[in-house]
Each structure stands twice: as structure tokens, then as C-alpha cells.
Tab-separated table of C-alpha atoms in Angstrom:
chain	number	residue	atom	x	y	z
A	7	MET	CA	-40.526	-51.780	-75.438
A	8	SER	CA	-37.007	-52.891	-74.972
A	9	GLN	CA	-33.486	-51.231	-76.544
A	10	LEU	CA	-32.840	-52.342	-79.965
A	11	LEU	CA	-29.574	-54.407	-79.566
A	12	LEU	CA	-27.963	-52.268	-82.390
A	13	GLN	CA	-30.018	-49.111	-82.134
A	14	ASN	CA	-28.427	-45.830	-83.938
A	15	ARG	CA	-25.368	-48.143	-84.895
A	16	LYS	CA	-23.916	-47.632	-88.375
A	17	ILE	CA	-22.758	-50.792	-90.070
A	18	VAL	CA	-20.989	-51.202	-93.735
A	19	LEU	CA	-21.857	-54.459	-94.947
A	20	GLY	CA	-19.329	-55.264	-97.907
A	21	ILE	CA	-20.278	-58.444	-99.870
A	22	THR	CA	-17.840	-60.325	-102.441
A	23	GLY	CA	-18.348	-62.927	-105.061
A	24	GLY	CA	-19.596	-66.531	-103.770
A	25	ILE	CA	-22.747	-68.088	-103.522
A	26	ALA	CA	-22.878	-67.325	-99.472
A	27	ALA	CA	-23.747	-63.481	-101.176
A	28	TYR	CA	-27.899	-64.882	-100.584
A	29	LYS	CA	-26.761	-65.494	-96.927
A	30	ALA	CA	-26.083	-61.396	-96.718
A	31	CYS	CA	-29.620	-60.715	-97.617
A	32	GLU	CA	-30.815	-62.233	-94.253
A	33	LEU	CA	-27.743	-60.629	-92.533
A	34	CYS	CA	-28.808	-57.179	-93.711
A	35	ARG	CA	-32.141	-57.885	-92.730
A	36	LYS	CA	-31.543	-58.933	-89.060
A	37	LEU	CA	-29.158	-55.813	-88.467
A	38	ILE	CA	-31.911	-53.238	-89.540
A	39	LYS	CA	-34.183	-55.346	-87.613
A	40	ASN	CA	-32.189	-54.854	-84.437
A	41	GLY	CA	-31.967	-50.798	-85.116
A	42	ALA	CA	-28.744	-50.797	-87.445
A	43	ASP	CA	-28.350	-48.301	-90.418
A	44	VAL	CA	-26.601	-50.668	-92.949
A	45	ARG	CA	-24.703	-49.260	-95.654
A	46	VAL	CA	-24.158	-52.009	-98.250
A	47	VAL	CA	-20.775	-52.294	-100.777
A	48	MET	CA	-20.638	-55.206	-103.158
A	49	THR	CA	-18.142	-56.041	-105.534
A	50	GLU	CA	-18.894	-56.875	-109.203
A	51	ALA	CA	-18.593	-60.614	-108.900
A	52	ALA	CA	-20.958	-60.303	-105.784
A	53	CYS	CA	-23.770	-58.686	-108.119
A	54	LYS	CA	-23.743	-61.411	-110.276
A	55	PHE	CA	-25.151	-63.383	-107.477
A	56	VAL	CA	-27.472	-61.111	-105.567
A	57	THR	CA	-28.450	-57.873	-107.313
A	58	PRO	CA	-27.678	-54.578	-105.950
A	59	HIS	CA	-31.518	-53.925	-105.860
A	60	THR	CA	-31.922	-56.432	-103.333
A	61	PHE	CA	-29.862	-54.527	-100.799
A	62	ALA	CA	-30.940	-51.684	-101.871
A	63	ALA	CA	-34.994	-52.401	-101.142
A	64	LEU	CA	-33.528	-53.861	-97.917
A	65	SER	CA	-31.234	-51.198	-96.436
A	66	HIS	CA	-33.280	-48.081	-98.052
A	67	HIS	CA	-29.933	-47.064	-99.139
A	68	GLU	CA	-28.341	-46.517	-102.267
A	69	VAL	CA	-25.797	-49.893	-102.786
A	70	MET	CA	-22.263	-48.709	-103.211
A	71	THR	CA	-20.580	-50.956	-106.387
A	72	ASP	CA	-18.558	-48.592	-108.579
A	73	LEU	CA	-15.473	-46.725	-107.675
A	74	PHE	CA	-16.183	-44.543	-110.187
A	75	ALA	CA	-19.418	-43.332	-109.506
A	76	ASP	CA	-21.044	-40.035	-111.137
A	77	ALA	CA	-21.349	-37.013	-109.046
A	78	GLU	CA	-24.488	-38.507	-107.431
A	79	GLY	CA	-22.753	-41.867	-106.672
A	80	ILE	CA	-21.165	-42.850	-102.970
A	81	ASP	CA	-18.069	-41.836	-102.447
A	82	HIS	CA	-15.725	-44.774	-101.456
A	83	ILE	CA	-14.294	-42.409	-98.265
A	84	ALA	CA	-17.256	-41.112	-97.326
A	85	ILE	CA	-19.400	-44.239	-97.158
A	86	THR	CA	-17.313	-45.638	-93.802
A	87	ASN	CA	-17.462	-42.200	-92.215
A	88	ASP	CA	-18.828	-42.523	-88.726
A	89	ALA	CA	-18.942	-45.890	-89.127
A	90	ASP	CA	-19.126	-48.530	-85.878
A	91	LEU	CA	-18.203	-51.465	-87.661
A	92	TYR	CA	-17.638	-52.585	-91.226
A	93	VAL	CA	-18.483	-56.530	-91.879
A	94	VAL	CA	-17.328	-58.134	-95.329
A	95	ALA	CA	-19.744	-61.214	-95.444
A	96	PRO	CA	-19.055	-63.186	-97.687
A	97	ALA	CA	-15.431	-62.797	-97.689
A	98	SER	CA	-13.874	-64.453	-100.742
A	99	ALA	CA	-10.315	-65.795	-100.805
A	100	ASN	CA	-9.426	-63.407	-103.558
A	101	THR	CA	-10.708	-60.655	-101.303
A	102	LEU	CA	-8.965	-61.762	-98.115
A	103	ALA	CA	-5.651	-61.712	-100.406
A	104	LYS	CA	-6.290	-58.395	-101.389
A	105	PHE	CA	-7.049	-57.307	-97.915
A	106	ALA	CA	-3.479	-58.735	-96.808
A	107	ALA	CA	-1.824	-57.100	-99.665
A	108	GLY	CA	-3.446	-53.430	-99.659
A	109	ILE	CA	-4.844	-53.871	-102.903
A	110	ALA	CA	-7.342	-51.762	-103.432
A	111	ASP	CA	-9.470	-52.468	-106.940
A	112	ASN	CA	-12.587	-52.654	-106.327
A	113	ALA	CA	-15.587	-51.102	-104.274
A	114	VAL	CA	-15.132	-53.405	-100.922
A	115	THR	CA	-11.236	-53.476	-100.802
A	116	THR	CA	-11.007	-49.560	-101.359
A	117	SER	CA	-13.468	-48.992	-98.823
A	118	VAL	CA	-12.165	-50.947	-96.269
A	119	LEU	CA	-8.539	-49.713	-96.586
A	120	ALA	CA	-10.045	-46.298	-96.062
A	121	SER	CA	-12.052	-47.358	-93.321
A	122	ALA	CA	-10.918	-46.263	-89.435
A	123	CYS	CA	-13.269	-48.815	-87.807
A	124	PRO	CA	-13.142	-51.944	-86.445
A	125	ILE	CA	-13.567	-54.634	-89.623
A	126	VAL	CA	-14.733	-58.013	-89.207
A	127	VAL	CA	-14.721	-60.593	-92.067
A	128	ALA	CA	-16.782	-63.766	-92.282
A	129	PRO	CA	-14.773	-66.305	-95.144
A	130	ALA	CA	-16.285	-68.832	-97.435
A	131	MET	CA	-14.785	-70.644	-100.106
A	132	ASN	CA	-14.150	-74.298	-101.019
A	133	SER	CA	-12.145	-76.447	-98.170
A	134	ARG	CA	-8.800	-76.863	-100.308
A	135	MET	CA	-8.770	-72.724	-101.026
A	136	LEU	CA	-9.009	-72.270	-97.306
A	137	LEU	CA	-6.615	-74.606	-96.349
A	138	ASN	CA	-4.299	-73.354	-98.637
A	139	PRO	CA	-0.854	-71.854	-96.830
A	140	ALA	CA	-1.454	-69.036	-98.785
A	141	THR	CA	-5.028	-68.349	-97.578
A	142	LYS	CA	-3.834	-69.291	-93.698
A	143	ASP	CA	-1.011	-66.859	-94.048
A	144	ASN	CA	-3.760	-63.837	-95.634
A	145	LEU	CA	-5.709	-64.831	-92.398
A	146	LYS	CA	-3.247	-64.844	-90.044
A	147	THR	CA	-1.846	-61.567	-91.441
A	148	LEU	CA	-5.408	-59.884	-91.320
A	149	GLN	CA	-5.952	-61.017	-87.755
A	150	GLU	CA	-2.586	-59.418	-86.446
A	151	ARG	CA	-3.362	-56.383	-88.067
A	152	GLY	CA	-6.559	-56.214	-86.000
A	153	PHE	CA	-9.300	-57.553	-88.115
A	154	TYR	CA	-11.945	-59.881	-86.628
A	155	ILE	CA	-12.341	-63.406	-88.042
A	156	ILE	CA	-15.789	-65.115	-87.470
A	157	ALA	CA	-13.888	-68.612	-88.621
A	158	PRO	CA	-15.996	-70.650	-91.487
A	159	GLU	CA	-18.047	-74.024	-90.377
A	160	GLU	CA	-17.936	-77.514	-91.547
A	161	GLY	CA	-20.635	-78.408	-93.727
A	162	ASP	CA	-21.882	-78.855	-97.372
A	163	LEU	CA	-19.994	-76.434	-99.770
A	164	ALA	CA	-21.345	-75.162	-103.277
A	165	CYS	CA	-18.759	-77.415	-105.254
A	166	GLY	CA	-20.894	-80.697	-103.594
A	167	ASP	CA	-17.828	-81.256	-101.386
A	168	HIS	CA	-18.581	-81.674	-97.282
A	169	GLY	CA	-16.124	-79.829	-95.546
A	170	MET	CA	-14.714	-76.742	-93.678
A	171	GLY	CA	-15.073	-73.679	-95.477
A	172	ARG	CA	-19.099	-72.830	-95.458
A	173	MET	CA	-19.530	-69.156	-94.008
A	174	ARG	CA	-21.136	-69.326	-90.576
A	175	ASN	CA	-24.355	-68.639	-90.246
A	176	VAL	CA	-25.984	-65.103	-89.813
A	177	ASP	CA	-27.166	-65.969	-86.207
A	178	ASP	CA	-23.618	-66.438	-85.185
A	179	ILE	CA	-22.380	-63.177	-87.152
A	180	PHE	CA	-25.014	-61.330	-85.576
A	181	SER	CA	-24.232	-62.732	-82.412
A	182	TYR	CA	-20.648	-61.648	-82.952
A	183	ILE	CA	-21.492	-58.290	-84.050
A	184	CYS	CA	-23.617	-57.595	-81.468
A	185	ALA	CA	-21.190	-58.881	-78.785
A	186	LEU	CA	-18.505	-56.198	-80.393
A	187	LEU	CA	-20.897	-53.485	-80.325
A	188	ASN	CA	-21.971	-53.602	-76.537
A	189	GLU	CA	-18.707	-53.195	-75.161
A	190	HIS	CA	-17.116	-56.673	-75.508
A	191	ILE	CA	-14.609	-57.967	-77.266
A	192	ALA	CA	-15.329	-61.552	-76.619
A	193	LEU	CA	-16.510	-63.202	-79.862
A	194	PRO	CA	-18.487	-66.671	-80.390
A	195	TYR	CA	-16.588	-69.928	-80.703
A	196	GLU	CA	-14.242	-70.299	-83.606
A	197	ALA	CA	-14.469	-73.724	-84.963
A	198	LEU	CA	-10.813	-73.896	-86.675
A	199	PRO	CA	-8.092	-75.987	-85.299
A	200	GLN	CA	-5.185	-74.289	-83.155
A	201	ASN	CA	-2.825	-75.097	-86.004
A	202	TYR	CA	-5.127	-73.145	-88.627
A	203	LEU	CA	-5.427	-69.961	-87.133
A	204	PRO	CA	-3.191	-68.706	-84.385
A	205	SER	CA	-3.923	-66.139	-82.481
A	206	PRO	CA	-2.280	-62.622	-82.792
A	207	LYS	CA	1.391	-61.930	-81.454
A	208	ALA	CA	0.266	-58.898	-79.760
A	209	PRO	CA	-3.118	-57.340	-78.205
A	210	ILE	CA	-5.168	-55.698	-80.321
A	211	ALA	CA	-5.759	-52.134	-80.350
A	212	ILE	CA	-8.974	-50.475	-80.271
A	213	THR	CA	-9.416	-46.761	-80.414
A	214	GLN	CA	-13.279	-46.277	-79.889
A	215	THR	CA	-14.220	-46.038	-76.331
A	216	LYS	CA	-17.310	-47.636	-77.162
A	217	LEU	CA	-15.486	-51.081	-77.935
A	218	LEU	CA	-13.204	-50.910	-74.930
A	219	PRO	CA	-13.256	-54.423	-73.155
A	220	LYS	CA	-14.770	-54.470	-69.396
A	221	SER	CA	-11.948	-53.762	-67.271
A	222	HIS	CA	-13.562	-55.131	-63.978
A	223	GLY	CA	-11.381	-58.181	-64.548
A	224	ALA	CA	-8.224	-55.897	-64.534
A	225	GLY	CA	-5.174	-57.681	-62.457
A	226	ILE	CA	-7.075	-60.620	-61.214
A	227	LYS	CA	-5.245	-63.615	-62.208
A	228	ILE	CA	-7.596	-66.617	-63.356
A	229	VAL	CA	-6.281	-70.019	-63.837
A	230	ILE	CA	-9.214	-72.164	-66.203
A	231	THR	CA	-8.964	-75.673	-66.976
A	232	ALA	CA	-10.735	-77.346	-69.671
A	233	GLY	CA	-11.429	-80.140	-72.692
A	234	PRO	CA	-11.204	-83.671	-71.793
A	235	THR	CA	-7.854	-85.726	-70.814
A	236	GLU	CA	-6.719	-89.013	-72.191
A	237	GLU	CA	-5.025	-92.023	-70.269
A	238	ASN	CA	-3.256	-94.429	-72.332
A	239	ILE	CA	-4.251	-97.873	-72.573
A	240	ASP	CA	-1.926	-98.612	-75.059
A	241	PRO	CA	0.044	-97.111	-77.896
A	242	ALA	CA	-3.153	-96.613	-80.038
A	243	ARG	CA	-5.818	-96.744	-77.346
A	244	VAL	CA	-7.029	-94.431	-74.679
A	245	ILE	CA	-9.473	-93.923	-71.921
A	246	THR	CA	-11.165	-90.418	-72.798
A	247	ASN	CA	-14.611	-88.331	-72.986
A	248	LYS	CA	-17.013	-86.489	-75.080
A	249	SER	CA	-15.477	-83.281	-74.015
A	250	SER	CA	-15.032	-80.562	-76.456
A	251	GLY	CA	-13.540	-77.556	-74.327
A	252	LYS	CA	-15.828	-75.295	-75.714
A	253	MET	CA	-17.023	-74.028	-72.510
A	254	GLY	CA	-13.728	-73.820	-70.797
A	255	TYR	CA	-12.554	-71.945	-73.975
A	256	ALA	CA	-15.393	-69.083	-73.762
A	257	LEU	CA	-15.011	-68.785	-69.869
A	258	ALA	CA	-11.279	-68.006	-70.995
A	259	GLN	CA	-12.073	-65.836	-73.810
A	260	MET	CA	-14.625	-63.932	-72.003
A	261	ALA	CA	-12.341	-63.604	-68.593
A	262	ALA	CA	-9.594	-61.893	-71.023
A	263	THR	CA	-11.838	-59.688	-72.281
A	264	MET	CA	-12.894	-58.277	-69.203
A	265	GLY	CA	-9.256	-57.730	-68.428
A	266	ALA	CA	-8.021	-60.770	-66.544
A	267	ASP	CA	-4.327	-62.373	-66.482
A	268	VAL	CA	-5.637	-65.848	-67.947
A	269	THR	CA	-4.088	-68.979	-67.968
A	270	LEU	CA	-5.657	-71.797	-70.009
A	271	ILE	CA	-4.984	-75.385	-69.369
A	272	SER	CA	-6.134	-77.718	-72.023
A	273	GLY	CA	-6.505	-81.179	-72.624
A	274	PRO	CA	-6.469	-82.226	-76.433
A	275	THR	CA	-9.111	-80.191	-78.597
A	276	ASP	CA	-9.088	-78.518	-82.091
A	277	LEU	CA	-9.947	-75.410	-80.466
A	278	ALA	CA	-8.027	-72.286	-81.537
A	279	THR	CA	-6.433	-70.258	-78.502
A	280	PRO	CA	-8.485	-67.213	-77.209
A	281	ASN	CA	-7.256	-63.780	-77.990
A	282	ASN	CA	-4.903	-62.988	-75.131
A	283	VAL	CA	-4.845	-66.115	-73.174
A	284	LYS	CA	-1.928	-67.782	-72.099
A	285	ARG	CA	-2.349	-71.935	-72.970
A	286	ILE	CA	-0.454	-74.505	-71.822
A	287	ASP	CA	-1.532	-78.326	-73.125
A	288	VAL	CA	-1.810	-81.484	-71.647
A	289	THR	CA	-2.872	-84.617	-72.529
A	290	SER	CA	-3.440	-86.594	-69.426
A	291	ALA	CA	-4.697	-86.248	-66.103
A	292	SER	CA	-1.558	-86.434	-63.862
A	293	GLN	CA	-0.121	-83.649	-66.812
A	294	MET	CA	-2.974	-81.276	-65.822
A	295	LEU	CA	-2.655	-81.426	-61.948
A	296	ASP	CA	1.108	-80.329	-62.256
A	297	ALA	CA	0.269	-77.890	-64.675
A	298	VAL	CA	-2.084	-76.440	-62.100
A	299	LYS	CA	0.027	-76.637	-59.400
A	300	SER	CA	2.859	-74.749	-61.578
A	301	GLN	CA	0.103	-71.847	-62.136
A	302	ILE	CA	-1.395	-71.735	-58.726
A	303	GLY	CA	0.681	-69.880	-56.518
A	304	GLN	CA	-0.151	-66.767	-58.874
A	305	ALA	CA	-4.046	-67.194	-59.014
A	306	ASN	CA	-6.545	-65.333	-57.625
A	307	ILE	CA	-9.199	-67.776	-58.945
A	308	VAL	CA	-9.351	-71.255	-60.575
A	309	ILE	CA	-11.805	-72.423	-62.256
A	310	GLY	CA	-11.960	-76.420	-63.190
A	311	CYS	CA	-13.881	-76.506	-66.413
A	312	ALA	CA	-11.953	-79.985	-67.928
A	313	ALA	CA	-13.598	-83.258	-67.911
A	314	VAL	CA	-10.772	-84.420	-66.079
A	315	ALA	CA	-10.283	-88.674	-66.765
A	316	ASP	CA	-11.714	-90.170	-62.591
A	317	TYR	CA	-9.078	-93.261	-63.352
A	318	ARG	CA	-6.083	-94.515	-64.942
A	319	LEU	CA	-4.266	-97.904	-65.997
A	320	ILE	CA	-1.869	-98.760	-63.502
A	321	GLU	CA	0.643	-99.927	-66.090
A	322	PRO	CA	-0.328	-99.014	-69.852
A	323	MET	CA	0.748	-101.139	-71.976
A	324	GLN	CA	3.913	-100.755	-73.680
A	325	THR	CA	2.942	-102.499	-77.223
A	326	LYS	CA	-0.337	-102.800	-79.022
A	327	LEU	CA	-3.021	-104.922	-77.482
A	328	LYS	CA	-4.051	-108.212	-79.809
A	329	LYS	CA	-7.308	-108.820	-78.930
A	330	GLU	CA	-5.966	-112.410	-80.258
A	331	GLU	CA	-3.965	-112.496	-77.008
A	332	HIS	CA	-6.860	-111.905	-74.840
A	333	GLY	CA	-10.051	-113.772	-75.851
A	334	GLU	CA	-13.250	-112.963	-75.339
A	335	PHE	CA	-12.829	-110.853	-72.058
A	336	LEU	CA	-10.462	-108.504	-71.283
A	337	THR	CA	-9.660	-106.632	-67.817
A	338	LEU	CA	-8.006	-103.339	-67.072
A	339	GLU	CA	-7.299	-102.540	-63.606
A	340	LEU	CA	-7.606	-99.127	-62.999
A	341	VAL	CA	-6.495	-97.064	-60.232
A	342	ARG	CA	-8.069	-93.534	-59.011
A	343	ASN	CA	-7.123	-90.397	-60.256
A	344	GLU	CA	-6.430	-87.100	-57.736
A	345	ASP	CA	-9.310	-84.731	-58.355
A	346	ILE	CA	-7.962	-81.500	-59.387
A	347	ILE	CA	-9.896	-78.994	-58.387
A	348	SER	CA	-10.654	-80.896	-55.001
A	349	TYR	CA	-6.959	-80.500	-54.500
A	350	VAL	CA	-7.312	-76.875	-55.090
A	351	GLY	CA	-10.565	-76.098	-52.973
A	352	HIS	CA	-8.514	-78.202	-49.809
A	353	LEU	CA	-5.356	-75.937	-50.075
A	354	ASP	CA	-4.500	-73.399	-47.067
A	355	GLU	CA	-6.220	-70.480	-46.392
A	356	ASP	CA	-4.237	-68.729	-49.027
A	357	ARG	CA	-6.002	-70.692	-51.367
A	358	PRO	CA	-7.547	-68.867	-54.791
A	359	PHE	CA	-11.038	-68.557	-55.411
A	360	THR	CA	-12.177	-72.115	-56.591
A	361	VAL	CA	-15.050	-72.931	-59.144
A	362	GLY	CA	-16.023	-76.352	-60.109
A	363	PHE	CA	-18.537	-77.856	-62.679
A	364	ALA	CA	-20.770	-80.689	-62.353
A	365	ALA	CA	-21.782	-82.727	-65.235
A	366	GLU	CA	-24.401	-84.596	-63.804
A	367	SER	CA	-27.142	-86.562	-65.922
A	368	ASP	CA	-29.482	-87.362	-62.838
A	369	HIS	CA	-30.015	-86.362	-59.551
A	370	PHE	CA	-28.743	-83.027	-60.008
A	371	GLU	CA	-28.956	-80.921	-57.240
A	372	GLU	CA	-28.122	-83.240	-55.018
A	373	ASN	CA	-24.815	-84.311	-56.465
A	374	ALA	CA	-23.974	-80.849	-57.144
A	375	ARG	CA	-24.495	-79.548	-53.577
A	376	GLU	CA	-22.442	-82.819	-52.460
A	377	LYS	CA	-19.484	-81.940	-54.350
A	378	LEU	CA	-19.364	-78.135	-53.980
A	379	GLN	CA	-18.999	-79.340	-50.147
A	380	ARG	CA	-17.025	-82.173	-50.466
A	381	LYS	CA	-14.411	-80.306	-52.620
A	382	ASN	CA	-14.667	-77.577	-50.424
A	383	LEU	CA	-15.363	-74.923	-52.940
A	384	ASP	CA	-16.835	-71.609	-53.659
A	385	LEU	CA	-18.941	-72.046	-56.198
A	386	ILE	CA	-20.132	-75.184	-58.352
A	387	VAL	CA	-22.187	-74.933	-62.101
A	388	LEU	CA	-24.151	-77.571	-62.859
A	389	ASN	CA	-24.707	-78.967	-66.441
A	390	ASP	CA	-27.123	-81.401	-67.478
A	391	ILE	CA	-25.254	-83.719	-69.694
A	392	SER	CA	-28.773	-85.763	-70.508
A	393	ASP	CA	-29.682	-83.094	-72.860
A	394	PRO	CA	-28.333	-83.497	-76.319
A	395	GLU	CA	-29.228	-80.036	-77.136
A	396	ILE	CA	-26.908	-78.712	-74.001
A	397	GLY	CA	-24.581	-81.802	-73.654
A	398	PHE	CA	-21.162	-82.535	-74.886
A	399	ASN	CA	-19.834	-81.178	-78.111
A	400	SER	CA	-23.188	-78.769	-78.316
A	401	ASN	CA	-22.672	-74.907	-79.078
A	402	ASP	CA	-25.145	-74.215	-76.397
A	403	ASN	CA	-25.518	-74.842	-73.221
A	404	ALA	CA	-27.486	-74.108	-69.491
A	405	ALA	CA	-26.311	-73.949	-66.038
A	406	THR	CA	-27.358	-73.458	-62.491
A	407	VAL	CA	-24.836	-72.166	-60.127
A	408	PHE	CA	-24.721	-73.184	-56.443
A	409	GLY	CA	-22.872	-71.625	-53.234
A	410	PRO	CA	-22.311	-72.958	-49.907
A	411	LYS	CA	-26.066	-71.209	-49.118
A	412	GLY	CA	-27.534	-72.544	-52.092
A	413	ILE	CA	-28.647	-71.388	-55.837
A	414	VAL	CA	-26.593	-68.274	-56.990
A	415	SER	CA	-28.265	-67.918	-59.595
A	416	SER	CA	-29.892	-70.157	-62.838
A	417	PHE	CA	-29.394	-69.283	-66.889
A	418	GLY	CA	-31.306	-71.202	-69.674
A	419	LYS	CA	-30.195	-72.703	-72.743
A	420	MET	CA	-28.278	-70.324	-74.512
A	421	SER	CA	-24.894	-69.749	-76.125
A	422	LYS	CA	-21.727	-70.929	-74.521
A	423	ILE	CA	-20.084	-67.634	-75.215
A	424	LYS	CA	-23.137	-65.779	-73.626
A	425	LEU	CA	-23.400	-68.317	-70.843
A	426	ALA	CA	-19.684	-67.556	-70.478
A	427	ASP	CA	-19.875	-63.777	-70.046
A	428	LEU	CA	-22.803	-64.014	-67.489
A	429	LEU	CA	-21.073	-66.829	-65.445
A	430	MET	CA	-17.816	-64.909	-65.531
A	431	GLU	CA	-19.482	-61.309	-64.583
A	432	LEU	CA	-21.353	-63.801	-61.739
A	433	ILE	CA	-18.058	-65.545	-60.704
A	434	LEU	CA	-16.247	-62.048	-60.499
A	435	ALA	CA	-18.624	-60.487	-58.546
A	436	GLU	CA	-18.578	-63.413	-56.176
A	437	TYR	CA	-14.782	-63.244	-55.956
A	438	LYS	CA	-14.646	-59.775	-55.625
A	439	ASN	CA	-17.165	-60.270	-52.343
A	440	SER	CA	-15.240	-62.994	-50.951
A	441	LYS	CA	-12.832	-63.420	-48.158
A	442	HIS	CA	-10.272	-63.988	-51.273
A	443	HIS	CA	-10.493	-60.613	-51.802
A	444	GLU	CA	-9.338	-57.689	-49.996
A	445	GLY	CA	-9.053	-54.807	-52.315
A	446	LEU	CA	-6.796	-55.118	-55.065
A	447	PRO	CA	-5.348	-58.264	-56.199
A	448	THR	CA	-1.913	-58.732	-54.342
A	449	LYS	CA	-1.012	-62.183	-55.902
């Protein structure tokens, strides 16, 4: 029997008031099923949604609900002793505000304040509360202090509205926890706009050795392109594609987690900048090429994950196109953009280790091998975009990696963050075994 993912891990699960508290039951059960020793702490408001007896039965431990328990009760300091992780799910707007202000007035806020282990919060609230400047400031403050934020998702809310604010599903939260407690600080994709939750100004300090990130990317400089590009037709219209940027952002997060110095060159997306990643925003293919050229001199590895427009208008229109002026048919004259990853691949012998992506809908292996050779790449990652479950904008993906000698590795359907983890492991290993790497990086 394989080892459980969370074997011998002690996790404190804090639950605050909100309809999402019922999801904490499933999270508690899943953590325990995977080997964790779970201790539950609840606010008075949380107890109005799910009784403490439910969590006592699930965890086989007494549930802490009161700061002033009797002599046989649970101490709010002792409950976090030797804890590997403190997870607050759901975390209400009120609780986030108290965390940010250092208020300790209930079992959850007090035990969090007394905790020495990493703290993860999964917010859940109405969209207007989530987007309120006070809540945004509180989340930013917590992230800068080292809290891990599992961004909420869009969906139906308890108030009847539809929008951002629903607590992330249990599987995502569980994956996040496993990532943290298995020598990673790379976390599932955070679906918040860039301007909603900025990255910390400084790296988060982790004192527990078992939570230190992998370091085999240390000293390696990686440039990653991600997202779509846009080519103007007129001031209101563009030529673009369906790329979400999720795969490229996941690769950037994983590379940074492994200790690499990462620059992410991104087309237009709503994704938050991964922790400890330098980001350069561009719009068009020519802007992305210029950004790559500006960074390539210091790069050991370049990964072309962006879906770059193949063509642009020879001369974009300066005023909005009027259909009345063009009749039933419109002809646009296009010119080919320079292939960015091919440009990198055909640099001189000192070029970086170069990895491309091939998004294909048919003749998969044939097309991938042809692109690998024509663009002079070290590796190419083949994605099947004909499958809607792993195509553009999906949270899952599958990939086959080709090198000059054929298939290097193949990965079935999995989350993009997990695939990014495996791909970065592979890319770093291939780089270190290549002619591009001799001892320590010198660029």
C-alpha cells in the first residue's frame, strides 16, 4: 500500500461563520483519509451552520469553540503546538479583518495569532464584500505577512448572486495543502485578477525545514512567455486567441518554487503574478518578441508557452471600422509575425536551452516533431487542444514531451499546476544534462 499523502501531519482546521462551513466537513474527512491528524477550531458563528459534534465525530478529537474552556478543555495555545499547518476554511471577511488587525477575540483568531506554523486561508463571502477596498487591503496585508491565500472562485453565492467569492472547491484546497506539505510552495492557480491581490513585496520566510522549496533551480535564470497576444484591427477590435495563460503561469510559479530566477513575459490575462516572479506585460507579438530579446542575454532557459498570433494587419485602422462602409464582405490584409521561439532556437551556439509548446488538434506527433526540428528546439511540449477537458482555459492539461531523439515523457490528464511541477522537473533535468549547462550557470 502506498504512503498516504499527509501521513503523520498535524493540521489545525479553523472554521468561521458562513454557509461554506458545510464544505469544511468534506475537507476534514479528506485530510483524515489521507493520513492527517486534524484538530478543529470553530467560531461561535460557525457553530450555527455546522455543529461541533459533527467535526468531533469526523476528527475523533474534541472541537475547540471557547476561549474560556474548563480545566479539561482545549488550550488555544496548545492546540497549535507541533502543527504542520493551520488552514482556515471558510475564512469570512470579518475574520480576515481580525487577522490583519491582530485581534484575538474568539477561538480561531486567538489560535491563529498564537500559531507558529504556516497559515492558509480560503476566503468565502459575497462579491461586493470581496471587492471592497478594505477586504482587498486585508488580503494584501496577510499575504505580505506570509499567509497563503487560496483565492475564491466564481459561482453561485448564498445570497443568490452569481460572481466571485465562492470558497474554492475541496479538491483544490486539498491539493494546495498537499503541495505545501510535500516540499513545495507552489500552489494551485489563483483565479483573481492581477490588480486584486498583488504578490508579496518580499519572499515569504519559511522556518520549517520540511517546507523549504526545492532548490535544484537555484542560480538558473528562466524566461517564460505566457498567455495570448492581441493584434489591433481597429481601436475596438483585435485578432487574438483562446489562451488563458494558466499553463505558463503555473510553470513560472513552479520554476520560482524550485529556486530559479524567473521572468514571466505575459500577454493580456487576468491572472495574478506568481510569487517571486518578475513580470513583463505585453500586448502584441512584436512587443513580446522585443521583451524576449531584452531578457534573453541573461537567460539559461527560455520556455515559449505563449499562444502568439501568427499574423497581424499590415496597417491597423486608425478609426473604428464601420460595417456600412464595407458591405457584405471585408478583406483584411495580414502579414506574418516572426516566430518568437524559433528566433530563440536559431541563435548562435551560446543560445539558451529552448523549450517550445505545440497546441495541436490533429496529426499530433507528426506536427510536434516537425516543429521541434524546424524551430531548432531542445524540447517541445505537445498539447491536444481538441479535447475540451484539457484545451484552452481548462484547469487541467495533458502533455507529451519530445526531444531530438523522440518522446522524452508523457503525462496524462492532471491539474495544470501538477503538470507544471512535472514539466519543470523534466526541463531542469534535461537542461543540466545538455551542452548548455556546464557546472554552475555562468550567465
